[in-house]
Coordinates of C-alpha atoms and ligand atoms in Angstrom, one line a residue:
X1 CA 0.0 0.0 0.0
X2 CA 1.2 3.7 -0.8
X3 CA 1.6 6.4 1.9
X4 CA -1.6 8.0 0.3
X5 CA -3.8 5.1 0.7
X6 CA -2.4 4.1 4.2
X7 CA -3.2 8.1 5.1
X8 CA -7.0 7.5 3.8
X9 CA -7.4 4.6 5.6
X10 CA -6.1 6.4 8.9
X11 CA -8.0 9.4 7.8
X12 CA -11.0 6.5 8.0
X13 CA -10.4 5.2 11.0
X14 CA -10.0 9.1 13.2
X15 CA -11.1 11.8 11.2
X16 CA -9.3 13.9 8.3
X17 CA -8.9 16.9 10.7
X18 CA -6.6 14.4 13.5
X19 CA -4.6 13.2 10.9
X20 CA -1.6 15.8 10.7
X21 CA 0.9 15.0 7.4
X22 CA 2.2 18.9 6.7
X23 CA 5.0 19.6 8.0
X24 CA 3.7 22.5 10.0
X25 CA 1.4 20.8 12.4
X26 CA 3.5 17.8 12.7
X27 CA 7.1 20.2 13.6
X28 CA 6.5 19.9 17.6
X29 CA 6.0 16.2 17.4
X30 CA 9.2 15.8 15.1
X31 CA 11.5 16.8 18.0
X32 CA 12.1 16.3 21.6
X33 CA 12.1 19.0 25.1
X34 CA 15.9 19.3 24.5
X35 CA 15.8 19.8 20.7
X36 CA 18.6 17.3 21.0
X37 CA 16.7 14.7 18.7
X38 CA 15.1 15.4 15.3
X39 CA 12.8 13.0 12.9
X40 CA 10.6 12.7 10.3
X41 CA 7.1 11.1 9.9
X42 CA 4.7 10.1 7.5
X43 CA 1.7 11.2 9.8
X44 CA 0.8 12.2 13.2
X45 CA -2.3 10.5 14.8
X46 CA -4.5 12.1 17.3
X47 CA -6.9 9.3 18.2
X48 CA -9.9 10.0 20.7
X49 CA -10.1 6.8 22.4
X50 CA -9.0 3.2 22.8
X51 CA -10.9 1.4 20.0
X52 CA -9.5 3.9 17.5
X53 CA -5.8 3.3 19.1
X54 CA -6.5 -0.1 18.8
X55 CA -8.0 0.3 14.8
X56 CA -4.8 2.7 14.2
X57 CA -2.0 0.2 15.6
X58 CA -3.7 -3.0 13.9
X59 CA -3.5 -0.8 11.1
X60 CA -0.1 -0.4 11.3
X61 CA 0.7 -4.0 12.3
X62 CA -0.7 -5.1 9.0
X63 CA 1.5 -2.4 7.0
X64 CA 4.6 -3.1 9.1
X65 CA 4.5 0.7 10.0
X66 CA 6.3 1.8 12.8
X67 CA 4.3 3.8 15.4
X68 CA 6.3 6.1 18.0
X69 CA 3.3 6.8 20.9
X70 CA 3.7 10.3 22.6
X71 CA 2.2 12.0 25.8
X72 CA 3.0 15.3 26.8
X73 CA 7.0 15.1 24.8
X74 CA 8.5 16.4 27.7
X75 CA 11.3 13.6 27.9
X76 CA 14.4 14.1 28.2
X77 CA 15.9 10.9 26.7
X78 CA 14.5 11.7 22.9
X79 CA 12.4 8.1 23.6
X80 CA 9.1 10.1 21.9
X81 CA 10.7 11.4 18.4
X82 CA 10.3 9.4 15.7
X83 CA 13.7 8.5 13.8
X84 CA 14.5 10.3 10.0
X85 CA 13.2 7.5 7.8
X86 CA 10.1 9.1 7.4
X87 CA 8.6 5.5 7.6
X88 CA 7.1 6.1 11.0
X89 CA 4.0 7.4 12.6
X90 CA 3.6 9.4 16.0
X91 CA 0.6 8.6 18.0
X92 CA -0.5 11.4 20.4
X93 CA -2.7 10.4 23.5
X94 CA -3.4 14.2 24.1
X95 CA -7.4 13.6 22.8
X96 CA -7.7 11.0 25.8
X97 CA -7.6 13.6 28.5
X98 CA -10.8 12.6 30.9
X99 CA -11.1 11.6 34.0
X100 CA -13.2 8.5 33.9
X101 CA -13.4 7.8 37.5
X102 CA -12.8 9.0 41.3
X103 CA -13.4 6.7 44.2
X104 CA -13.0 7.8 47.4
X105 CA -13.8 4.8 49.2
X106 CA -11.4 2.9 47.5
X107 CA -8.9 5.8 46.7
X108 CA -8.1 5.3 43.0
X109 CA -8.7 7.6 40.1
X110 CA -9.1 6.3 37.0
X111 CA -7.7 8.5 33.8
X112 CA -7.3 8.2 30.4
X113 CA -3.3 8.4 29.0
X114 CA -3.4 12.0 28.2
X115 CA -4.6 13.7 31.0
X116 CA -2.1 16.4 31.9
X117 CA -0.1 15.6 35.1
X118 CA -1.6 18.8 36.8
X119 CA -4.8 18.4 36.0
X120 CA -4.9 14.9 37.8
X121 CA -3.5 16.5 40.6
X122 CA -5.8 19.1 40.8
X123 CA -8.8 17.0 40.3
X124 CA -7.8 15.2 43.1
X125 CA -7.3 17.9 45.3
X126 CA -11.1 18.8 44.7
X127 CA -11.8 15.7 46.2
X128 CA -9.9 15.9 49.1
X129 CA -7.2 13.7 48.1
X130 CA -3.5 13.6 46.9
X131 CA -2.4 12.5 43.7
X132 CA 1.5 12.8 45.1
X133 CA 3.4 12.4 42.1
X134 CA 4.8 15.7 41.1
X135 CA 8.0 17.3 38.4
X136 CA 9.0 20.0 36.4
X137 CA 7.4 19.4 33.9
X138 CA 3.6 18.7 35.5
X139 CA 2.1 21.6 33.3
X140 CA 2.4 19.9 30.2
X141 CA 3.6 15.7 31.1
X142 CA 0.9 13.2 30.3
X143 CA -0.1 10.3 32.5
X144 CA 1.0 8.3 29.8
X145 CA 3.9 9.1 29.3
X146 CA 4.5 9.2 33.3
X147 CA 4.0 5.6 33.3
X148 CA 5.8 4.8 30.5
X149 CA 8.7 6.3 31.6
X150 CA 8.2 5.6 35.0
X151 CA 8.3 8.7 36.8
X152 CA 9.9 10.0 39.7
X153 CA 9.6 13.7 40.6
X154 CA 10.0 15.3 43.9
X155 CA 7.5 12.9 46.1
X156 CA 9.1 9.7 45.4
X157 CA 10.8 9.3 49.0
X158 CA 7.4 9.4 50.4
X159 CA 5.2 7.9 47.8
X160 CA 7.2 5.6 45.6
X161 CA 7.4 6.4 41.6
X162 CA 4.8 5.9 39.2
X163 CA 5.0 2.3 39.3
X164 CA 4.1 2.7 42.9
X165 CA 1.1 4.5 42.2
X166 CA -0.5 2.7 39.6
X167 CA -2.9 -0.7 40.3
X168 CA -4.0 -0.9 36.9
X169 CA -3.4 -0.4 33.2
X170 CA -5.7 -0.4 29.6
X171 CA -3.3 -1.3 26.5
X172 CA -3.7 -1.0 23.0
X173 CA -0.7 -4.4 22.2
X174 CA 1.5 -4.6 19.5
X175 CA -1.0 -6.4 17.3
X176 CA -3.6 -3.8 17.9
X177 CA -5.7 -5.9 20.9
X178 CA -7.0 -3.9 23.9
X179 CA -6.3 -5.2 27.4
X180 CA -8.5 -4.4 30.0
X181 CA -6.6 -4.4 32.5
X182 CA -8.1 -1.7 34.8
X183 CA -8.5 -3.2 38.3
X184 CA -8.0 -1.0 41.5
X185 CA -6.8 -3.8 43.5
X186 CA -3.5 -3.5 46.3
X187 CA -3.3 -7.2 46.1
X188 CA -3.7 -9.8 42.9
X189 CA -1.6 -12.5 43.1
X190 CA -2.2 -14.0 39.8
X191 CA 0.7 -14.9 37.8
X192 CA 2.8 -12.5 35.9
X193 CA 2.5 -8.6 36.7
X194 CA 1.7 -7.6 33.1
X195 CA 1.3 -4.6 34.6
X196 CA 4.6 -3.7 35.3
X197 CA 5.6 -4.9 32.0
X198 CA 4.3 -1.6 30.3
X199 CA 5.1 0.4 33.2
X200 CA 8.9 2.2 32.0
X201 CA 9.1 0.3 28.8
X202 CA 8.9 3.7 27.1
X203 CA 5.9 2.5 24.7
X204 CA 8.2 -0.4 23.0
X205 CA 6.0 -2.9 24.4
X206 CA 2.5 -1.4 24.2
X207 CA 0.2 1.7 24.6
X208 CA -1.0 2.9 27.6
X209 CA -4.5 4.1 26.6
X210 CA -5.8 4.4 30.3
X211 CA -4.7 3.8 34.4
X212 CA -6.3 3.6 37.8
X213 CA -4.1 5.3 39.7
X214 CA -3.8 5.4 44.1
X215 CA -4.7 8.5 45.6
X216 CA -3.9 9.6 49.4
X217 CA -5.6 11.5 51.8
X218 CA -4.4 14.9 51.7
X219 CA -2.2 16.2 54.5
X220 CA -3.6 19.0 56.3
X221 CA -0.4 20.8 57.4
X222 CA 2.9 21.3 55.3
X223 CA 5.8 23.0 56.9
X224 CA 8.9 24.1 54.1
X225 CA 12.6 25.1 54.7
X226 CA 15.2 26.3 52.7
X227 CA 18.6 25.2 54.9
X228 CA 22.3 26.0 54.1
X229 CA 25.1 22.6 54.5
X230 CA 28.7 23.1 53.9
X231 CA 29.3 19.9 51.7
X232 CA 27.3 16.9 50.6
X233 CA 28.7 14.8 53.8
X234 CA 26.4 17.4 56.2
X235 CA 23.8 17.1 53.3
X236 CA 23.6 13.0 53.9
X237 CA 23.7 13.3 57.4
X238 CA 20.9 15.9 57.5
X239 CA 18.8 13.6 55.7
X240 CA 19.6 10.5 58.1
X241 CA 18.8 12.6 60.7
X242 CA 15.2 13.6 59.1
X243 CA 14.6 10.6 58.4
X244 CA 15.4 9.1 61.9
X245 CA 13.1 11.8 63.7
X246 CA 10.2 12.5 61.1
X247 CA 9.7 9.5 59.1
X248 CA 7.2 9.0 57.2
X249 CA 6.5 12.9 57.5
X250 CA 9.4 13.6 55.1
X251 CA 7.7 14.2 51.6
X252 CA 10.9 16.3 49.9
X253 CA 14.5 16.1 50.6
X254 CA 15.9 18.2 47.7
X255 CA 20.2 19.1 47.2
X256 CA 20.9 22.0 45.2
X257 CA 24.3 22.9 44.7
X258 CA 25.5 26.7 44.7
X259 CA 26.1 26.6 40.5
X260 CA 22.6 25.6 39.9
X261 CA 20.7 28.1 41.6
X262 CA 23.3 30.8 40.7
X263 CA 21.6 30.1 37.4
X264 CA 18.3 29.9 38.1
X265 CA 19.2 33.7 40.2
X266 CA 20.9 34.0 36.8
X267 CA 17.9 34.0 33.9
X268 CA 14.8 34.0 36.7
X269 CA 16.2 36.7 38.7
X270 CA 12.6 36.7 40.2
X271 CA 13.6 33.7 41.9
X272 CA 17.4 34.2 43.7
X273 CA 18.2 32.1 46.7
X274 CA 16.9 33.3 50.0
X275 CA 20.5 31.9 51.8
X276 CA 23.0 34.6 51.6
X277 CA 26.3 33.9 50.8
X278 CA 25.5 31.3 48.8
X279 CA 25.6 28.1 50.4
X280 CA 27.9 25.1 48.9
X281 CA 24.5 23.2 48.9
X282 CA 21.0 24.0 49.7
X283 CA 18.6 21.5 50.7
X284 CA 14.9 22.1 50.2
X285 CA 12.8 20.2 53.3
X286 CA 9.4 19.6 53.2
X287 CA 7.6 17.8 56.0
X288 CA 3.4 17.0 55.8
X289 CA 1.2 16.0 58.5
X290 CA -2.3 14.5 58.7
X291 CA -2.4 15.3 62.5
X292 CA -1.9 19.7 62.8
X293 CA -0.1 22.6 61.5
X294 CA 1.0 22.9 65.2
X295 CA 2.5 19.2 65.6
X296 CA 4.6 19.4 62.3
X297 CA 6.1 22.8 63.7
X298 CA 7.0 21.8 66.7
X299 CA 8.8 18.6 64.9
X300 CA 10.4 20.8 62.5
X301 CA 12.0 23.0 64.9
X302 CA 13.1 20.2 66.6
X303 CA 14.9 18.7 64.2
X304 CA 16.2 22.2 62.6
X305 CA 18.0 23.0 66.6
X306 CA 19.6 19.7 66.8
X307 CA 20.7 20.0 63.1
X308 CA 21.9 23.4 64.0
X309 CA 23.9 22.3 67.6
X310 CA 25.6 19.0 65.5
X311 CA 27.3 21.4 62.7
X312 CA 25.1 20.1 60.1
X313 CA 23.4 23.6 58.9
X314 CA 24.4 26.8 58.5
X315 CA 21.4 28.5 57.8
X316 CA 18.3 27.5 57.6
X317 CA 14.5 30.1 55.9
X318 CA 11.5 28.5 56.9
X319 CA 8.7 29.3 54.8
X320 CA 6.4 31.9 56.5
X321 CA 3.4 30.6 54.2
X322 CA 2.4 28.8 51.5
X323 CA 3.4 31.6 48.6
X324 CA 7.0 31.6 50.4
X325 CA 7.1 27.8 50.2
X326 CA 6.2 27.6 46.6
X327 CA 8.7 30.2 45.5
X328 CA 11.0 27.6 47.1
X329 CA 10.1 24.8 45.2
X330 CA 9.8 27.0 41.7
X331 CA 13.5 27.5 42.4
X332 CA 14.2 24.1 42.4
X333 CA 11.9 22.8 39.3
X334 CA 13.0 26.2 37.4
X335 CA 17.1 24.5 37.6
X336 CA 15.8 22.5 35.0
X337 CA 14.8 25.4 32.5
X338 CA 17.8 27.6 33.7
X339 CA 19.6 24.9 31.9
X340 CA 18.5 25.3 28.4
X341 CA 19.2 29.0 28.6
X342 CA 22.1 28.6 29.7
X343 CA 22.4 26.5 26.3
X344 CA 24.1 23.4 25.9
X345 CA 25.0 21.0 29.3
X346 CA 25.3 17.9 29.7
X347 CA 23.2 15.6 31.5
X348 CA 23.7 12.5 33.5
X349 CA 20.3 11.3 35.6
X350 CA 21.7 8.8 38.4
X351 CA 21.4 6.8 41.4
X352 CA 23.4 5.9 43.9
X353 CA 23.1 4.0 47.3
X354 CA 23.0 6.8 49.7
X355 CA 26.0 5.4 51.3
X356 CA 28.0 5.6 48.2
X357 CA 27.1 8.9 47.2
X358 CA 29.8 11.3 49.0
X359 CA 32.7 9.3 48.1
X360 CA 31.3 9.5 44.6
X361 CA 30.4 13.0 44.3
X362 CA 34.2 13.7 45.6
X363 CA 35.7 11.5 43.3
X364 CA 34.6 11.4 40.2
X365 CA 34.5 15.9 40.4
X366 CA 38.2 15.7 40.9
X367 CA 38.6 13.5 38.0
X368 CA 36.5 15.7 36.0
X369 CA 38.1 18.9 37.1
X370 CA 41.3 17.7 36.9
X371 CA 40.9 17.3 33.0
X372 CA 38.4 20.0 32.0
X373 CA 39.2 23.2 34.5
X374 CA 36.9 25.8 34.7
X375 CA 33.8 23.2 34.5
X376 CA 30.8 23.8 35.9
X377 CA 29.0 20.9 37.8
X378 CA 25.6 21.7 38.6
X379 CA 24.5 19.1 40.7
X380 CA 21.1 18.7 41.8
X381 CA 18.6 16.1 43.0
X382 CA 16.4 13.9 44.2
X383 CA 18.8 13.2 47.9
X384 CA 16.3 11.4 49.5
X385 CA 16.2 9.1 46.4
X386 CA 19.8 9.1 46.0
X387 CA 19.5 10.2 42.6
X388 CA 21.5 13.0 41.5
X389 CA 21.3 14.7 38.7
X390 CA 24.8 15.4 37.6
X391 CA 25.4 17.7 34.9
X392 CA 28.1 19.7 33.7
X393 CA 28.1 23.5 31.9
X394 CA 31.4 24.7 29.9
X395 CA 34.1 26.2 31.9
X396 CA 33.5 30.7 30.8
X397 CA 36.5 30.8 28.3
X398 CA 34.8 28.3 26.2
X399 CA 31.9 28.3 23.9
X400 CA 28.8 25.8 25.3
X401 CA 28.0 23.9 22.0
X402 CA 32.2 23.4 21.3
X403 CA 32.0 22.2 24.6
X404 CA 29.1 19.8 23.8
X405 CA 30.6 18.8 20.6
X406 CA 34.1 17.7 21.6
X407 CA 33.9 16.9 25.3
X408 CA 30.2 15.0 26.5
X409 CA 31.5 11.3 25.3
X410 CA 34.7 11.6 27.5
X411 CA 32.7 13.5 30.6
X412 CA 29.5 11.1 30.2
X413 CA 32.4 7.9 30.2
X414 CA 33.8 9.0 33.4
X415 CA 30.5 9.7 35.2
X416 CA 29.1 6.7 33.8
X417 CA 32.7 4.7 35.0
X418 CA 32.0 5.7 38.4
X419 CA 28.5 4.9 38.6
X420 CA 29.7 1.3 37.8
X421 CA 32.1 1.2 40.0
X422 CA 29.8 2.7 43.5
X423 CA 27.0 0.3 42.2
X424 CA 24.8 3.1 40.5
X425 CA 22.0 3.1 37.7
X426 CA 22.5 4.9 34.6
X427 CA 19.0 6.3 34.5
X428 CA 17.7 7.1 37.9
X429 CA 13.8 8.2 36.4
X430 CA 14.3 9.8 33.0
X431 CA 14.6 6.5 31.0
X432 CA 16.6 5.0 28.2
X433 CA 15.2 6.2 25.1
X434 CA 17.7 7.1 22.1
X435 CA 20.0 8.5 24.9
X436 CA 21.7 5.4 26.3
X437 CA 20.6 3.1 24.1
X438 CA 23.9 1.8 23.5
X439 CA 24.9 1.9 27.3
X440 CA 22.2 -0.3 28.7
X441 CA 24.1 -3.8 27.1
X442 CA 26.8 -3.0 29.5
X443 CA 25.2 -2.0 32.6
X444 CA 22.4 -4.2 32.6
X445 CA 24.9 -7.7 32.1
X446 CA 24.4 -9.7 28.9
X447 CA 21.6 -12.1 30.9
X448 CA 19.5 -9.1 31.8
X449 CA 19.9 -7.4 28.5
X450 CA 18.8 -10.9 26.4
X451 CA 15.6 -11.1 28.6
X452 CA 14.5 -7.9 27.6
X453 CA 15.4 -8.5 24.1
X454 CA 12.9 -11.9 24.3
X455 CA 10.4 -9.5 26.1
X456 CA 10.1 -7.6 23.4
X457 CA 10.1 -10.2 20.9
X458 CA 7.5 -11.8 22.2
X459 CA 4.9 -8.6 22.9
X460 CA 6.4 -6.8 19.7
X461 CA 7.3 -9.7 17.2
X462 CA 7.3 -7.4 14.1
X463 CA 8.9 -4.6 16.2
X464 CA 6.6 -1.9 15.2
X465 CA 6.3 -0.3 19.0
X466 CA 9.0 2.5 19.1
X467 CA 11.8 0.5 17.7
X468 CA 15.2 1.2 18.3
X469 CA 14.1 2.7 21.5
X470 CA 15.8 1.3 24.9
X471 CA 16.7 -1.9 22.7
X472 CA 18.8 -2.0 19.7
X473 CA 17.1 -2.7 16.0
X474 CA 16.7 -6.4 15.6
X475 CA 15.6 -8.6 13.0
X476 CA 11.9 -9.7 13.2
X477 CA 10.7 -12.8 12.5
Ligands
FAD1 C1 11.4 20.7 33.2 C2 11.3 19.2 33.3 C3 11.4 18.6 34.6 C4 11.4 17.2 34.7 N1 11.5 16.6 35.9 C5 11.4 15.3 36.0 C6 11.4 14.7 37.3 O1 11.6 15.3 38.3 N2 11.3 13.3 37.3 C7 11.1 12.6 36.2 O2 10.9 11.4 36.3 N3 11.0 13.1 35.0 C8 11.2 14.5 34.8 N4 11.2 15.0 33.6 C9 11.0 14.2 32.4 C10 9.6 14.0 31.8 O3 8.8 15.1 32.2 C11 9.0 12.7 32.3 O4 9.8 11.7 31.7 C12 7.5 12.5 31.9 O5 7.1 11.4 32.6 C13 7.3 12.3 30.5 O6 5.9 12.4 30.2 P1 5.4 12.9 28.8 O7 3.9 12.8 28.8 O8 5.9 14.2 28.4 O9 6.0 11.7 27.8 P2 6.6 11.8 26.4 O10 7.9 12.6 26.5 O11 5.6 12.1 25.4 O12 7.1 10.3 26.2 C14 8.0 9.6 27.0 C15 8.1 8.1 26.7 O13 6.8 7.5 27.0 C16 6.3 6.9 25.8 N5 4.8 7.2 25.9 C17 4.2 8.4 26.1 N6 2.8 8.1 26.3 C18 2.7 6.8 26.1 C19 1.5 6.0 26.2 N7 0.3 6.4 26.4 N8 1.7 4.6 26.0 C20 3.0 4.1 25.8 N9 4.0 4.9 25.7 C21 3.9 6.2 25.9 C22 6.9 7.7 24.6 O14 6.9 6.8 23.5 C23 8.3 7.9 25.2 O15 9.0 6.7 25.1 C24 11.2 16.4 33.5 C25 11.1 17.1 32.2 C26 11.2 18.4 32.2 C27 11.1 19.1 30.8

């Protein structure tokens, strides 16, 4: 079949108007957050509901016709841009945006792939309850592509990641079946977890067309701090000591270090850090309580003195309300978009075990300073989740993309080196995607790597689901 006849027969199935094929319409699907990753496609589909992404991908199945799904495209591993065959189609979830279902009683939500991360959130706040997972890029992120990439975010010490927070899952498979899949159970003990299957696969193993997802009652007191620590041993201990005292009241542990808010004070001057001098490291504390404001207060204050009379903290701004605390956390989610203008950096999204993560940080920056002086690291993270994200700017005297160019295989090597060696992941919560494709071999072990490959075979025998995506191209049957 010709491209014109397989763009009727789409055009069939959804609707002239949601199939996109000039080149116009389709630019911001052709090309990820970063604008590291650029591709061509014969169409992009905007489907309105599950029997149409299930008539579009059997469709597809027949023709042999790649199909690349895409939520919100704020990934940061270029896992939702198509490649430059021009062979390809994108499938956007962003017409499956409703909320199908609350229930209180049994605290699940049920939504459809491509409702916008906020908007779940805020849904569930209208019902009393919290939706707790929570990033950067919640304006504009899908559910979808949440669970596809297996989301982390700012919550995850408390509340798990995605996969924590999802019971079940609709999927549109390779061979264009749908598989109902929506249960709201916390236990079902039988056989595989299919579930979990889909859940970070990055759409190589199926679509995600809906997902009952857990919700928590909402806390009725937060209490925020901004606090100053000399170096990232103070900024461990500070956290063991949270975590010893508060528990589960610890929702956000976050470690800045002083070069990435001096950027964010850089290009959002609206939004300078509150801790003057700079401190080495700031660490944004959130604590949340279902008892009262006053309880969680008193515990903070607690914790902040002791902190305080052990050396851990310099400093320390307590939020005086809520508009205080969220100017906190923009300054933290807002590091993030202070890095594209301050143009090209490079990015390394890691783990770590917590006790493995000073002698790393101290390590592996004197190796990298020692070759490239001048470098900028801005370090930042997830602390309580021992992932870091660990990314370098160029040193003032050189231009950012040169530095790009000529130096991020040798920098992303060492990093990558040292995360081997302390026992570290690769990808802490952004994914695989195109990014590290040809890294995961290596990290995972050969025996890791060949079950996924037979995973994928199995689901995706014709590899049509976002090939060349997490697992290299392979031959299929
Ligand atoms: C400013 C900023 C801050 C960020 N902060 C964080 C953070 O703190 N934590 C974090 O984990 N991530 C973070 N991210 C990365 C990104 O937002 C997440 O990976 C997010 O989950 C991606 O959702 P999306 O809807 O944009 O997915 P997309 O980018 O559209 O897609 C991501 C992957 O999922 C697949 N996919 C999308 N929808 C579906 C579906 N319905 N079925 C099957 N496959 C699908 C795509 O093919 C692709 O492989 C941040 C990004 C930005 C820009």
């Amino acid at each position: 079949m010709d491209s014109l006849s397989l763009i009727a027969h789409f055009q069939k199935i959804i609707g002239k108007e949601y199939v996109l094929t000039d080149s116009n319409s389709m630019a911001p699907y052709l090309i990820d957050w970063r604008k590291l990753f650029r591709g061509k496609a014969l169409a992009v589909l905007l489907p309105k509901n599950v029997d149409e992404v299930a008539a579009l991908v059997k469709q597809c199945h027949q023709m042999n016709i790649a199909i690349i799904p895409q939520g919100g495209n704020t990934g940061l591993c270029g896992a939702a841009t198509p490649d430059n065959s021009n062979n390809q189609v994108v499938i956007s979830l962003k017409r499956l945006n409703h909320i199908r279902e609350i229930d209180k009683a049994n605290l699940t939500m049920t939504v459809e792939a491509g409702c916008i991360l906020q908007n779940i959130q805020e849904t569930a706040a209208s019902a009393n309850c919290l939706f707790p997972l929570s990033l950067g890029a919640e304006g504009s992120c899908m559910i979808g592509g949440n669970l596809s990439t297996n989301a982390g975010g700012t919550n995850v010490l408390r509340y798990g990641n995605m996969r924590d927070l999802c019971l079940g899952l609709e999927v549109v498979t390779a061979e264009g079946e749908i598989w109902h899949g929506l249960r709201g159970l916390r236990k079902d003990n039988t056989g595989y977890d299919l579930r979990n299957l889909f859940i970070g696969a990055e759409g190589t193993l199926g679509i995600i067309t809906a997902a009952v997802i857990k919700l928590f009652p909402m806390p009725i007191a937060q209490w925020t701090a901004l606090v100053a620590v000399p170096h990232i041993h103070s900024a461990i201990q500070l956290l063991n000591l949270f975590q010893s005292q508060a528990s589960v009241l610890l929702t956000g542990f976050e470690m800045m270090n002083r070069t990435s808010l001096a950027i964010v004070g850089k290009h959002f001057p609206q939004m300078k850090n509150p801790l003057q001098p700079e401190p080495n490291y700031s660490i944004l504390i959130e604590l949340s309580d279902h008892e009262s404001e006053f309880h969680v207060k008193e515990l903070f204050q607690t914790i902040i003195e002791k902190a305080f009379t052990d050396g851990l903290i310099e400093d320390a701004v307590i939020a005086s309300n809520l508009s205080q605390a969220n100017t906190f956390w923009q300054m933290r989610e807002h590091i993030t978009m202070a890095q594209v203008e301050e143009n090209a950096n490079l990015k390394h999204d890691i783990t770590l075990p917590l006790s493995k993560m000073e002698q790393f940080i101290l390590e592996t920056g004197e190796k990298i300073e020692k070759q490239f002086p001048g470098i900028r690291t801005i370090n930042f993270g997830h602390l309580g989740d021992g992932n870091l994200h660990y990314n370098f700017a160029n040193p003032e005297n050189m231009a950012s993309q040169d530095f790009q160019d000529q130096h991020q295989n040798t920098i992303a090597e060492i990093v990558y080196e040292q995360v081997e060696k302390f026992g570290g992941s690769i990808s802490a919560e952004h994914g695989i995607g195109q990014l590290k494709l040809d890294k995961l071999r290596a990290h995972k072990g050969e025996v890791a790597h060949d079950l996924m490959i037979a995973i994928k075979k199995a689901l995706d025998p014709k590899n049509i689901l976002n090939p060349n995506k997490v697992l290299p191209k392979y031959t299929p049957k």
